[in-house]
Coordinates of C-alpha atoms in Angstrom, one line a residue:
M1 CA 23.4 -16.0 4.2
P2 CA 21.7 -15.2 0.9
E3 CA 19.7 -18.1 -0.5
M4 CA 18.7 -18.8 -4.1
E5 CA 15.5 -20.4 -5.3
S6 CA 15.3 -21.4 -9.0
Y7 CA 12.1 -21.8 -11.0
E8 CA 11.9 -22.6 -14.7
D9 CA 12.9 -19.2 -16.0
I10 CA 13.6 -17.0 -13.0
D11 CA 16.1 -17.2 -10.1
V12 CA 15.2 -15.6 -6.8
I13 CA 18.0 -14.5 -4.4
W14 CA 16.7 -13.8 -0.9
T15 CA 18.9 -11.5 1.2
D16 CA 18.8 -13.9 4.1
K17 CA 16.4 -16.8 3.5
A18 CA 13.2 -17.7 1.7
H19 CA 10.2 -16.4 3.5
E20 CA 7.4 -18.3 5.1
T21 CA 4.0 -18.8 3.5
K22 CA 1.2 -16.7 5.0
P23 CA -1.6 -14.5 3.7
S24 CA -0.1 -11.5 1.8
A25 CA -0.7 -8.9 -0.8
L26 CA 1.5 -8.1 -3.8
I27 CA 1.9 -4.8 -5.6
I28 CA 3.7 -4.8 -9.0
F29 CA 4.9 -1.5 -10.5
M30 CA 7.3 -0.6 -13.3
Q31 CA 9.8 2.2 -13.5
G32 CA 10.1 4.0 -16.9
E33 CA 6.4 4.7 -17.5
S34 CA 5.1 8.1 -18.6
G35 CA 4.7 10.5 -15.7
H36 CA 6.5 8.1 -13.4
A37 CA 3.5 8.0 -11.0
S38 CA 3.8 4.4 -10.1
L39 CA 7.6 4.7 -9.4
V40 CA 7.5 7.8 -7.3
S41 CA 4.4 6.8 -5.3
S42 CA 5.8 3.3 -4.6
M43 CA 9.2 4.7 -3.5
S44 CA 7.2 7.0 -1.2
V45 CA 6.1 3.8 0.5
I46 CA 9.3 1.9 0.3
G47 CA 11.6 4.7 1.4
G48 CA 15.1 3.6 2.2
R49 CA 14.3 -0.1 2.7
E50 CA 16.6 -2.6 1.1
P51 CA 15.1 -5.3 -1.2
V52 CA 14.4 -8.6 0.5
A53 CA 14.9 -10.5 -2.8
R54 CA 16.1 -10.0 -6.3
I55 CA 14.7 -11.8 -9.3
Y56 CA 17.0 -12.6 -12.3
S57 CA 16.0 -14.0 -15.6
R58 CA 17.7 -14.5 -19.0
Y59 CA 14.5 -13.0 -20.5
Q60 CA 14.9 -9.6 -18.8
S61 CA 15.9 -6.6 -20.9
V62 CA 19.5 -5.9 -19.6
E63 CA 22.0 -3.9 -21.6
P64 CA 25.6 -5.1 -21.7
F65 CA 27.1 -1.8 -20.5
N66 CA 27.2 -0.9 -16.8
A67 CA 29.4 1.3 -14.6
I68 CA 31.2 0.9 -11.3
P69 CA 31.1 1.6 -8.4
D70 CA 27.3 2.1 -8.5
L71 CA 26.3 -0.8 -10.7
L72 CA 22.8 -0.9 -12.0
E73 CA 21.4 -4.2 -10.8
P74 CA 20.3 -6.5 -13.7
C75 CA 17.2 -7.8 -11.8
W76 CA 13.8 -7.0 -10.4
L77 CA 13.6 -5.9 -6.8
V78 CA 11.3 -7.3 -4.1
Y79 CA 10.5 -5.3 -1.0
E80 CA 8.5 -6.3 2.1
L81 CA 6.3 -4.1 4.2
E82 CA 3.5 -4.4 6.7
D83 CA 0.2 -2.6 6.8
E84 CA -1.4 -1.0 9.9
E85 CA -2.7 -4.4 11.0
G86 CA 0.7 -6.1 10.6
D87 CA -0.2 -8.0 7.4
R88 CA 2.6 -8.6 4.9
I89 CA 2.7 -6.7 1.6
Y90 CA 5.2 -7.3 -1.1
L91 CA 6.2 -4.7 -3.7
L92 CA 7.8 -5.9 -6.9
R93 CA 9.7 -3.3 -8.8
L94 CA 10.1 -4.1 -12.5
T95 CA 13.3 -2.3 -13.3
N96 CA 13.3 -3.5 -16.9
W97 CA 10.9 -5.1 -19.4
P98 CA 11.4 -6.6 -22.9
E99 CA 9.4 -4.1 -24.9
P100 CA 7.9 -5.2 -28.2
N101 CA 9.4 -3.9 -31.5
T102 CA 5.9 -3.0 -32.7
P103 CA 2.4 -3.1 -31.3
T104 CA 1.9 -6.3 -33.2
D105 CA 5.1 -8.0 -32.2
T106 CA 3.9 -11.4 -31.2
T107 CA 7.5 -12.6 -30.5
N108 CA 7.5 -10.4 -27.4
W109 CA 5.3 -13.0 -25.7
L110 CA 8.3 -15.4 -25.9
W111 CA 10.1 -13.3 -23.3
C112 CA 7.2 -12.0 -21.2
Y113 CA 5.2 -15.1 -20.5
P114 CA 7.9 -17.3 -18.8
M115 CA 8.8 -14.6 -16.4
A116 CA 5.2 -13.6 -15.5
R117 CA 4.3 -17.3 -15.1
D118 CA 7.1 -17.9 -12.6
V119 CA 6.6 -14.7 -10.7
V120 CA 2.9 -15.5 -10.2
N121 CA 3.7 -19.0 -9.1
L122 CA 6.4 -17.7 -6.7
F123 CA 4.1 -15.4 -4.9
L124 CA 1.2 -17.9 -4.8
E125 CA 3.5 -20.2 -3.0
L126 CA 4.3 -17.4 -0.5
G127 CA 0.6 -16.9 0.2
V128 CA -0.3 -13.9 -1.9
E129 CA -4.1 -13.6 -2.0
Q130 CA -4.3 -10.0 -3.4
L131 CA -2.4 -8.8 -6.5
F132 CA -2.4 -5.2 -7.6
M133 CA -0.7 -3.9 -10.8
L134 CA 0.0 -0.1 -10.7
T135 CA 0.5 1.6 -14.1
S136 CA 0.2 4.8 -16.0
V137 CA 0.4 3.1 -19.4
A138 CA -3.0 3.4 -21.2
H139 CA -3.5 3.7 -24.9
S140 CA -7.0 5.0 -25.3
E141 CA -7.8 8.6 -24.2
K142 CA -11.4 8.0 -25.3
A143 CA -11.6 5.2 -22.8
I144 CA -10.1 7.1 -19.9
G145 CA -12.2 10.2 -20.5
G146 CA -12.2 12.5 -17.5
S147 CA -11.3 9.8 -15.0
D148 CA -8.1 10.1 -13.0
L149 CA -8.0 6.5 -11.9
I150 CA -9.3 3.3 -13.5
M151 CA -9.7 0.1 -11.6
Y152 CA -10.3 -3.3 -13.3
D153 CA -11.1 -6.5 -11.5
F154 CA -9.7 -9.5 -13.5
H155 CA -11.9 -12.0 -11.6
D156 CA -15.3 -10.2 -12.1
K157 CA -14.2 -8.4 -15.3
D158 CA -15.5 -5.2 -13.9
M159 CA -14.0 -1.8 -14.7
K160 CA -14.6 1.2 -12.5
G161 CA -13.8 4.7 -13.9
G162 CA -13.4 5.7 -17.5
V163 CA -16.0 5.9 -20.2
Q164 CA -19.0 3.5 -19.9
N165 CA -18.8 0.5 -22.2
S166 CA -15.4 1.6 -23.5
E167 CA -12.2 -0.5 -24.0
L168 CA -8.9 0.3 -22.5
G169 CA -5.8 -0.7 -24.5
L170 CA -2.9 -2.0 -22.4
M171 CA 0.6 -3.3 -23.2
T172 CA 2.5 -5.9 -21.2
P173 CA 3.4 -5.9 -18.4
C174 CA 0.2 -4.0 -17.4
W175 CA -2.2 -6.9 -17.8
I176 CA -0.2 -10.2 -18.0
F177 CA 0.5 -10.7 -14.3
C178 CA -3.1 -10.0 -13.3
E179 CA -4.5 -12.2 -16.0
L180 CA -2.4 -15.2 -15.0
Y181 CA -3.1 -14.7 -11.3
A182 CA -6.9 -14.5 -11.9
K183 CA -6.8 -17.7 -14.0
L184 CA -4.9 -19.6 -11.2
T185 CA -7.1 -18.4 -8.3
D186 CA -10.7 -18.9 -7.5
R187 CA -12.5 -16.0 -5.7
D188 CA -15.3 -18.4 -4.5
S189 CA -12.7 -20.5 -2.6
G190 CA -13.1 -18.4 0.5
N191 CA -9.6 -17.0 0.4
G192 CA -10.8 -13.6 -1.0
Y193 CA -8.5 -13.6 -4.0
L194 CA -8.2 -10.3 -5.8
S195 CA -6.5 -9.5 -9.1
M196 CA -6.7 -5.8 -9.8
L197 CA -5.3 -3.3 -12.2
I198 CA -4.9 0.3 -11.0
C199 CA -4.4 2.6 -14.0
V200 CA -3.7 6.3 -13.4
K201 CA -4.0 9.0 -16.0
S202 CA -0.6 10.7 -16.4
D203 CA 1.2 13.3 -18.4
N204 CA 4.4 12.4 -20.2
M205 CA 6.7 15.2 -19.1
G206 CA 8.7 14.7 -15.9
V207 CA 6.9 13.6 -12.8
D208 CA 3.2 14.0 -12.8
E209 CA 2.6 15.0 -9.2
V210 CA -1.2 14.8 -9.6
A211 CA -1.0 11.2 -10.7
V212 CA 1.5 10.5 -8.0
Q213 CA -1.0 11.7 -5.4
H214 CA -3.8 9.5 -6.7
L215 CA -1.6 6.4 -6.2
I216 CA -0.4 7.6 -2.8
D217 CA -4.0 7.9 -1.8
F218 CA -4.5 4.3 -2.9
Y219 CA -1.5 3.1 -0.9
S220 CA -2.6 4.9 2.3
D221 CA -6.4 4.8 2.1
S222 CA -6.9 1.4 0.5
L223 CA -3.9 -0.6 1.7
G224 CA -3.1 1.1 5.0
L225 CA 0.5 1.8 4.2
K226 CA 2.6 4.7 5.6
V227 CA 3.7 7.2 3.0
D228 CA 6.5 9.7 3.0
S229 CA 6.4 11.5 -0.3
D230 CA 9.1 14.0 0.7
S231 CA 11.8 11.7 1.9
T232 CA 15.3 12.1 0.7
T233 CA 15.1 9.0 -1.4
V234 CA 11.9 10.1 -3.1
N235 CA 13.2 13.6 -3.8
E236 CA 16.4 12.2 -5.3
F237 CA 14.2 10.2 -7.7
R238 CA 12.2 13.4 -8.5
G239 CA 15.3 15.3 -9.3
I240 CA 16.5 12.7 -11.7
L241 CA 13.2 12.2 -13.4
N242 CA 12.4 15.9 -13.8
S243 CA 15.7 16.5 -15.4
F244 CA 14.6 14.8 -18.6
E245 CA 13.7 17.2 -21.3
T246 CA 12.4 14.7 -23.8
D247 CA 9.2 12.8 -23.7
G248 CA 9.8 11.7 -20.1
R249 CA 10.4 8.1 -20.8
L250 CA 13.2 6.1 -19.3
N251 CA 14.7 3.1 -20.9
P252 CA 16.8 0.6 -19.0
P253 CA 19.4 0.9 -17.8
F254 CA 18.7 4.7 -17.6
F255 CA 21.9 5.9 -19.2
D256 CA 22.1 9.5 -20.6
E257 CA 24.8 9.9 -23.3
N258 CA 25.1 13.6 -22.2
D259 CA 25.8 12.7 -18.6
S260 CA 29.5 12.4 -18.0
S261 CA 29.0 10.6 -14.6
G262 CA 27.9 7.4 -16.4
G263 CA 24.2 7.7 -16.2
Y264 CA 21.3 7.9 -13.8
H265 CA 21.5 5.1 -11.2
I266 CA 18.1 4.7 -9.7

């Protein structure tokens, strides 16, 4: 039977029952980013797996319109995998996010912080010792320079890649989960805590396959996960994402007013 756990501002519905606490890793990624590298690469790892949990919150950006029979789920999706050594790795798919009205919209924090806080506490309770945030959202071309991938360690405050002594501008959710996780964990405790941003350089139009490959290499080489980038599921995603002729951005819940079928359900 499904089981619900409630925190302050999120509700977690497990497909069967809440999972045991043991050393784990967590990868967070968001759909709707430019180039869709984090979404396509992550689905190449997830494949046809069903979510093990769904996270609901009143602060999520969910539009009132939906369509049956293929309802767009108004929640974030949690998947569970194992690496080559049998260690547990969670993937959290952010299907929506409350975007700021302007770059200086401080009220956006009212919606973002409660969810990020509860998500971090949830996965700390489950034993997550390594957190990775995958994103293609960067706002400084000068900082990226010729680098294809930038990695930032929130514990050591060390950035690899990009232009030396430069600053990389990020919007939520790209930094908020990692920042909170780093503040709540101690690398010197002996648990090997890691809070890492993985930022890939990506084009805006359609699926940036070069950026996708960089993140696939990270999944396979660094995390030891099996990847199938040509699965039916992934190619269906590619077909939908490449059909966009605008700036390549998707906004929840991914409806296209020119699509008579009711929208893109991914």
